Structures are given as C-alpha cells and as structure tokens.
XYZ file of C-alpha atoms in Angstrom:
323
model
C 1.014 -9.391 4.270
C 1.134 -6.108 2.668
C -1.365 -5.455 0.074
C -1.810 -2.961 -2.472
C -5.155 -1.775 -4.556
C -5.046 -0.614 -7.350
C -7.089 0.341 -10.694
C -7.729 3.117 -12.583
C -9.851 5.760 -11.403
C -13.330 5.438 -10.462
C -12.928 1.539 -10.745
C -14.106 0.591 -6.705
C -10.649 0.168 -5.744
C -10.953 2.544 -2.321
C -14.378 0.862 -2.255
C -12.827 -2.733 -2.186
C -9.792 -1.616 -0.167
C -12.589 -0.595 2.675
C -14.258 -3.553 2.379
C -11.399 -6.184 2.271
C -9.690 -4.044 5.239
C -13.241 -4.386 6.994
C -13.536 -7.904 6.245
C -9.968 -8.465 8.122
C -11.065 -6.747 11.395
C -14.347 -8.449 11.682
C -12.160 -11.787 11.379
C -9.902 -10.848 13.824
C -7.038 -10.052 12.028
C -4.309 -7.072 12.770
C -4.896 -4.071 10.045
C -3.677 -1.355 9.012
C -5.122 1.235 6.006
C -3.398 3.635 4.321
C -4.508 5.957 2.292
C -2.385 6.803 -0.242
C -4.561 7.937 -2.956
C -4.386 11.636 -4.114
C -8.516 11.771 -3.753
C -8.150 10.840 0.267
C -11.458 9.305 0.270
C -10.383 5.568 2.122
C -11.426 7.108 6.089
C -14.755 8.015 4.629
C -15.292 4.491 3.091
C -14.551 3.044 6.450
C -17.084 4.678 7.866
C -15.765 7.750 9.725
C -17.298 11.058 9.811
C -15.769 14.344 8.293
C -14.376 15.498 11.872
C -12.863 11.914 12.647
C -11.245 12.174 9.149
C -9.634 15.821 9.716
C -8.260 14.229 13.054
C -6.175 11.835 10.598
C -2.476 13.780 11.028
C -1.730 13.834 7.306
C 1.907 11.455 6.761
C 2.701 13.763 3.875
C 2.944 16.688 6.180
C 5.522 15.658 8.636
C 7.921 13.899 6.625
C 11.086 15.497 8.475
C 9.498 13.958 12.151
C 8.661 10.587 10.207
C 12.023 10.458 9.082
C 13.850 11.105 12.385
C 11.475 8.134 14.080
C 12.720 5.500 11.779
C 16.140 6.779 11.059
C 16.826 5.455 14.958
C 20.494 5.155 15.613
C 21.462 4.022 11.833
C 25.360 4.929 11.378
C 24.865 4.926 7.987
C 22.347 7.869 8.015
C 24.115 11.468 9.265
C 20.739 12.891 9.814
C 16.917 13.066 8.901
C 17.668 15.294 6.224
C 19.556 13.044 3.902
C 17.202 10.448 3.866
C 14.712 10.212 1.002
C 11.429 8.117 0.236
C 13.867 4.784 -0.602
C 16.264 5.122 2.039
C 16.258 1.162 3.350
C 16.758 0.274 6.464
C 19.724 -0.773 8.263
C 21.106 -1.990 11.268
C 20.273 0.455 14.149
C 17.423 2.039 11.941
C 13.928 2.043 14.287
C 12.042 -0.838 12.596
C 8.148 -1.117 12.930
C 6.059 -4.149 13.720
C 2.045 -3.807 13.460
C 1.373 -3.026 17.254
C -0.772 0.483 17.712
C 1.705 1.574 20.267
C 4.361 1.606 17.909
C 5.530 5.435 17.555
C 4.675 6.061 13.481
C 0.841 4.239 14.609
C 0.693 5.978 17.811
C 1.386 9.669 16.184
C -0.238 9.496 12.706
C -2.891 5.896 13.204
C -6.570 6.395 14.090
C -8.953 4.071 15.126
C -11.735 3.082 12.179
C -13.629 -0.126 11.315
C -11.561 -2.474 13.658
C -8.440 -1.331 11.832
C -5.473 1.623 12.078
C -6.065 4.244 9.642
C -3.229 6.017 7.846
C -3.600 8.913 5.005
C -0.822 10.472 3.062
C -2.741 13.291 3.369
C -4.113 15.845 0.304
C -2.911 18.417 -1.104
C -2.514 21.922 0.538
C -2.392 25.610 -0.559
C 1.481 25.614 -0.277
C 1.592 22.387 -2.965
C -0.515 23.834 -5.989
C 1.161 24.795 -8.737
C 4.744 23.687 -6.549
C 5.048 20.113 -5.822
C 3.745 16.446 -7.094
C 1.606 14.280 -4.873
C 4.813 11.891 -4.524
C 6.486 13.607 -1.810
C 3.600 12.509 0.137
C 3.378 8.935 -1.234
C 6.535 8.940 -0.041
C 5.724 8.610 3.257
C 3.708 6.233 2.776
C 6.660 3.739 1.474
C 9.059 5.090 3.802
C 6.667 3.138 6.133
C 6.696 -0.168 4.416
C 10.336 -0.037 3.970
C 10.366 -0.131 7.677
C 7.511 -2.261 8.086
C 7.750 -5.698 9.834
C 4.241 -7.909 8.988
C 3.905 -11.082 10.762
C 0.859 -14.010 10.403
C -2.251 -12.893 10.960
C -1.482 -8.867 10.227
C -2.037 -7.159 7.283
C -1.122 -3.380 6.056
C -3.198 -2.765 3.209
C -2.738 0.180 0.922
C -5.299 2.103 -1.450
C -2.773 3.618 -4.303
C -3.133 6.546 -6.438
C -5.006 5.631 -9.637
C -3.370 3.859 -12.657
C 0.104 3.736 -12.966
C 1.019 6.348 -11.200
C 3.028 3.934 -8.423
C 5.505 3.204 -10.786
C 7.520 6.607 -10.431
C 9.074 4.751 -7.681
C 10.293 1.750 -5.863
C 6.780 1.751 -4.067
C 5.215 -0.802 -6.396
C 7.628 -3.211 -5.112
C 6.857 -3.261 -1.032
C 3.529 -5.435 -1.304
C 3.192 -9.268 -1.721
C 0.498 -8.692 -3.678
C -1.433 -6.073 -5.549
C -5.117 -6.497 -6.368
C -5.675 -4.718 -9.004
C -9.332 -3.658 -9.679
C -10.673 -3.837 -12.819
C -13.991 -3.066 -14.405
C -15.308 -5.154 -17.409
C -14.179 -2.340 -19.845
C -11.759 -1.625 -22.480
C -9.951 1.297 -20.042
C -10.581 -1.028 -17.172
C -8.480 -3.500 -18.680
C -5.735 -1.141 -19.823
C -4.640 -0.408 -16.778
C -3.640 -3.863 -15.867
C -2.003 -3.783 -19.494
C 0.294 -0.944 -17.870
C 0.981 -2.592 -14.666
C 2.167 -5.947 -15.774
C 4.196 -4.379 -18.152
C 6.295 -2.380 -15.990
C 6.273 -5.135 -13.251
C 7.101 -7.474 -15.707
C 11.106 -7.813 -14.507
C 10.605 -7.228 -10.942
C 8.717 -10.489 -9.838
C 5.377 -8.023 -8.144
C 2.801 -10.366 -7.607
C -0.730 -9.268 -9.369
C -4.019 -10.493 -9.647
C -7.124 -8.857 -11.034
C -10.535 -8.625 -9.173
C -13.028 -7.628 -11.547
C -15.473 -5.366 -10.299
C -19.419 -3.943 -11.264
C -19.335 -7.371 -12.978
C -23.181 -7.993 -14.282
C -23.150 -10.946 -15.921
C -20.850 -13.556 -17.489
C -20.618 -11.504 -20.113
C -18.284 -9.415 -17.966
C -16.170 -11.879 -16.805
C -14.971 -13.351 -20.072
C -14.389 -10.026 -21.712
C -12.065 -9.634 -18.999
C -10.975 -13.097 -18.959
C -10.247 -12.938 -22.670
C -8.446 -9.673 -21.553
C -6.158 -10.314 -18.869
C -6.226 -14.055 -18.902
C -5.023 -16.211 -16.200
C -4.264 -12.767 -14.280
C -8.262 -12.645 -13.182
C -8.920 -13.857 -10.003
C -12.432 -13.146 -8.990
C -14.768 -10.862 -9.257
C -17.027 -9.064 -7.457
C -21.124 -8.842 -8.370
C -23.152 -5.267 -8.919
C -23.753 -4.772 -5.259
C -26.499 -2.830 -3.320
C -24.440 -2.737 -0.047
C -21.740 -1.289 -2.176
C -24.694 1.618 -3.313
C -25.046 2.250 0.341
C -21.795 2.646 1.097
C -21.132 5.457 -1.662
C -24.227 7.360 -0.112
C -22.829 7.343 2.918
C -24.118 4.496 4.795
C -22.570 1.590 6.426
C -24.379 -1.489 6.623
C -22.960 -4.509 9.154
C -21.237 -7.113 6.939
C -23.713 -9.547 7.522
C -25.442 -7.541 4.891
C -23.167 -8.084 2.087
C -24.262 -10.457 -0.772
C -22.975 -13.596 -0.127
C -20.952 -14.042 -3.416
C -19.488 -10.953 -2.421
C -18.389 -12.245 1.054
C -17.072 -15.463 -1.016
C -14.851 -13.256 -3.211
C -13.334 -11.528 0.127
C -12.605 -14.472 1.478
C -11.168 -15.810 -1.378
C -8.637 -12.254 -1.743
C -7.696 -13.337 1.928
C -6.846 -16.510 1.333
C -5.129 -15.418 -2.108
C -2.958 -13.031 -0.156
C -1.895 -15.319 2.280
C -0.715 -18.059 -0.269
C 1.355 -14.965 -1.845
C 4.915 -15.732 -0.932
C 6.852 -13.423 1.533
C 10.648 -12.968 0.435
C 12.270 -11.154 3.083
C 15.614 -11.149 1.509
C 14.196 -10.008 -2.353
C 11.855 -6.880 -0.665
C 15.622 -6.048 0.853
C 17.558 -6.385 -2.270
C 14.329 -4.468 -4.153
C 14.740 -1.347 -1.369
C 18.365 -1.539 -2.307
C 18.264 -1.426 -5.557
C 15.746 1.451 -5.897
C 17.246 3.640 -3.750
C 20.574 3.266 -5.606
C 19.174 4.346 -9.049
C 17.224 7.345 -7.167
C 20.667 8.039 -5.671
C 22.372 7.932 -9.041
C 19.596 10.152 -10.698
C 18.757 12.725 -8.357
C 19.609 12.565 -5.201
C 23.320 12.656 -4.503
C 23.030 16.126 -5.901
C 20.210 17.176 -4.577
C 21.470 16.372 -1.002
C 24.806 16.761 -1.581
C 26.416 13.169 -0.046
C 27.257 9.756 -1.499
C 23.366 8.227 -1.033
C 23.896 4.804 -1.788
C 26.345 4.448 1.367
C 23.372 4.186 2.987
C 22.687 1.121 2.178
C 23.987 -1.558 4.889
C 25.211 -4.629 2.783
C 24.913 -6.855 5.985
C 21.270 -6.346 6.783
C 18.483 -8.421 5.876
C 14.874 -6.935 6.670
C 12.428 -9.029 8.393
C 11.143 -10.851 11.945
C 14.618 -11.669 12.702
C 15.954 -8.227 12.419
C 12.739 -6.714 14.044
C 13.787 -9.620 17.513
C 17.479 -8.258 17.322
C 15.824 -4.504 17.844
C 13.521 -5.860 20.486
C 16.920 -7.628 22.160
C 18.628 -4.284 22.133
C-alpha cells in the first residue's frame, strides 16, 4: 500500500509516520519512508544519527539522473528533459517494485529502523529566495508514479504540512492518507481543507487523532470530523523520548498505542487498490499541468506522453521483468 501522513504542522505526523513505518519492519513487512516534508526531520525520528542522515542522497537534488532511470526505453518520452513531476508511465518506461536492489533504492535508499529511507531533501543556498520546495516533492511522486506495491510492502510517505500536497497530482498516488489531527480547532481545520479538495477525486482519508488526553478529546474531534476519525493515539511517554532523542524498543510503547498501530495497518490494508483509477489519475494530472505550464515551458506537445494502452500495476511490472 502506499500511505501518506499528513496534518498540519507540529501535529506528530513525522512522529506517527516513524512509528507506523517502525511498527511495519518489526512485523516483517517490506518498507519504504520518504521524507517529503520541507522540515526533513523523518531519518532522525527513525532513529539515525546526524552523519547517517547527511549520507541520505537528497531526491530533490538529482532530479535529471532520477528522471533518466525511470524514463527507460519509453517511445513516448524524447529525453529526460521533457519529463516533469506527472509524467506517467508507459510502456517501455523502467517501472519499480519494492526490492532494495532496485536502481532509484539502491542510489538514493538507506538502511534505518528495518525500513528504506528516502528524503526529498531540504533546501539549499542555490533555492532561497529562487525556487519552491515542489520541485523536490516532485521527486518524490515521480517515484510513486513508477512505483509497483505488492502484499505485504508498504511505501509510506511523511508530506509537507497542511495542504500544501494539493499543488499537484501527488495527493492522489496513496490508498490512503492518515491524516493527523490534534484535538484542536486548527487541528481540525486542516482535515476541513483536505476533504474538501479531495472531495471529487475518490482519495481515501481517515483521521488519527493525536496528544488525545481524555474523552474529552475524542468527541471534540468526533463532533468535528465525524465518521472521518479513526483512532487515536494517547499522550505518550515513549513518544517524549523519542522527541529528545531517544529510541526505546517497541515493546515499550503503551499498549493502546500499539492497538491503534495495528489498527492503521489493518485500516490500510482494507483500503482498496485501483490500479486502473491511480493510472487514469496520473493521466489526468499530467494533462492539465501540460495544458497550464508545461508545453511552453518545454516546448513539445506534453500530453503525447501519455500511452493510452498502458495500465500501471503487477501485470505491467511481470511484462518488464519478461523483457
């Protein structure tokens, strides 16, 4: 499944995507984390130290050498250069399944908490002032355009905060998106924002309230966001620990917390997977950026990109692997 989090900021979301991507591993399952937040704080929350996060090569940074690895032998696509963040895939384009060895893991993934870790990367000298933090996201959804998830494997993504996602097709590529809430009136605005702009393009979202105290908290968000609350997760001294740096086992976490994990898990994987809408979805998006932007910006008809026989998805990924 691919799996977003998101919330505004400051609401636990990197904290929960750490923990729910930690909670995977220990189970057994196949993970991968990206970072895609503009704060870059996800490695640290899984535990690695300030050297093992530098060593993260930053996706952002190397968009032209991402672009040639998944462009493959694509017809459609002249050359690295005209592709943009919603280029789909097509046929001869270099698909991606969840394996470390694959070449976008093997060049930008790093070991950390039994999982691959990703990170768009932050900001550098050369971007103040210049450039938005989306040409980096868009690295990140280049990669889940191209990504192939199968049982058992899980990408999971910590967004920028808010509703930030929205400036593209990205909020489209997960099956679901978690969207952490605290039991506030900002908290809950947020998720006001989201369902509204997801409202016509069937993205899957349910709320985990977080730093819930009492049940206080939970029905002022239940009387906020309704049937959209899912669970919530307790003020937690594991979670204290982690945000000063340490790292506890999981045996340590509270056991309603572990029960709320395992409930997200088992939420995600009763989310349905529609192969055939996340393809029309790609299409679709990268038509309008066509339309607005991008034909004249690169100078060539965009949307003839788009390969009206393809279909993304395991059986595309086994006609690769037959090639």
């Amino acid at each position: 499944m691919k799996i977003a989090f998101a919330g505004k900021g400051g609401s636990g979301k990197t904290t929960l995507s750490a923990l729910f991507t930690r909670y995977l591993a220990a189970a057994g399952a196949t993970v991968v984390a990206v970072d895609a937040d503009i704060n870059q704080n996800l490695g640290a929350a899984l535990g690695l130290a300030p050297d093992e996060q530098a060593d993260v090569p930053p996706l952002g940074a190397h968009l032209s050498e991402i672009k040639e690895i998944l462009r493959g032998g694509n017809p459609r696509i002249a050359s690295a250069d005209t592709m943009i963040k919603t280029t789909p895939p097509g046929r001869g384009s270099r698909l991606l399944d969840m394996d470390p060895g694959n070449p976008i893991h093997r060049r930008f993934g790093r070991p950390a908490a039994g999982a691959t870790l990703m990170a768009t990367g932050p900001f550098n000298e050369d971007d103040l002032g210049v450039a938005c933090y989306h040409s980096k996201v868009g690295a990140a959804e280049m990669y889940l355009n191209h990504l192939v998830d199968g049982p058992g494997e899980y990408a999971v993504v910590d967004l920028t905060a808010g509703a930030d996602s929205f400036a593209s097709g990205l909020f489209t590529r997960f099956d679901v998106t978690f969207l952490v809430a605290e039991p506030t009136l900002r908290g809950v605005g947020v998720y006001r924002q989201y369902a509204d702009y997801a409202r016509d393009h069937d993205v899957e979202i349910r709320v985990i309230g977080n730093k819930v105290q009492d049940e206080g908290d939970v029905e002022f968000l239940r009387e906020h966001v309704g049937s959209a609350l899912s669970a919530c997760f307790g003020q937690s001294p594991f979670v204290r620990a982690m945000e000063k740096g340490r790292h506890p086992g999981l045996a340590e976490l509270e056991e309603d917390n572990v029960k709320t994990l395992a409930w997200m898990r088992d939420s995600a994987d009763t989310a349905p997977k529609d192969w055939a809408r996340f393809t029309r979805q790609s299409a679709q998006f990268h038509a309008r950026n066509a339309r607005a932007w991008a034909d004249a910006a690169i100078g060539a008809d965009l949307e003839s990109q788009i390969d009206p026989e393809f279909t993304m998805g395991p059986e595309a990924l086994e006609a690769q692997r037959a090639r």
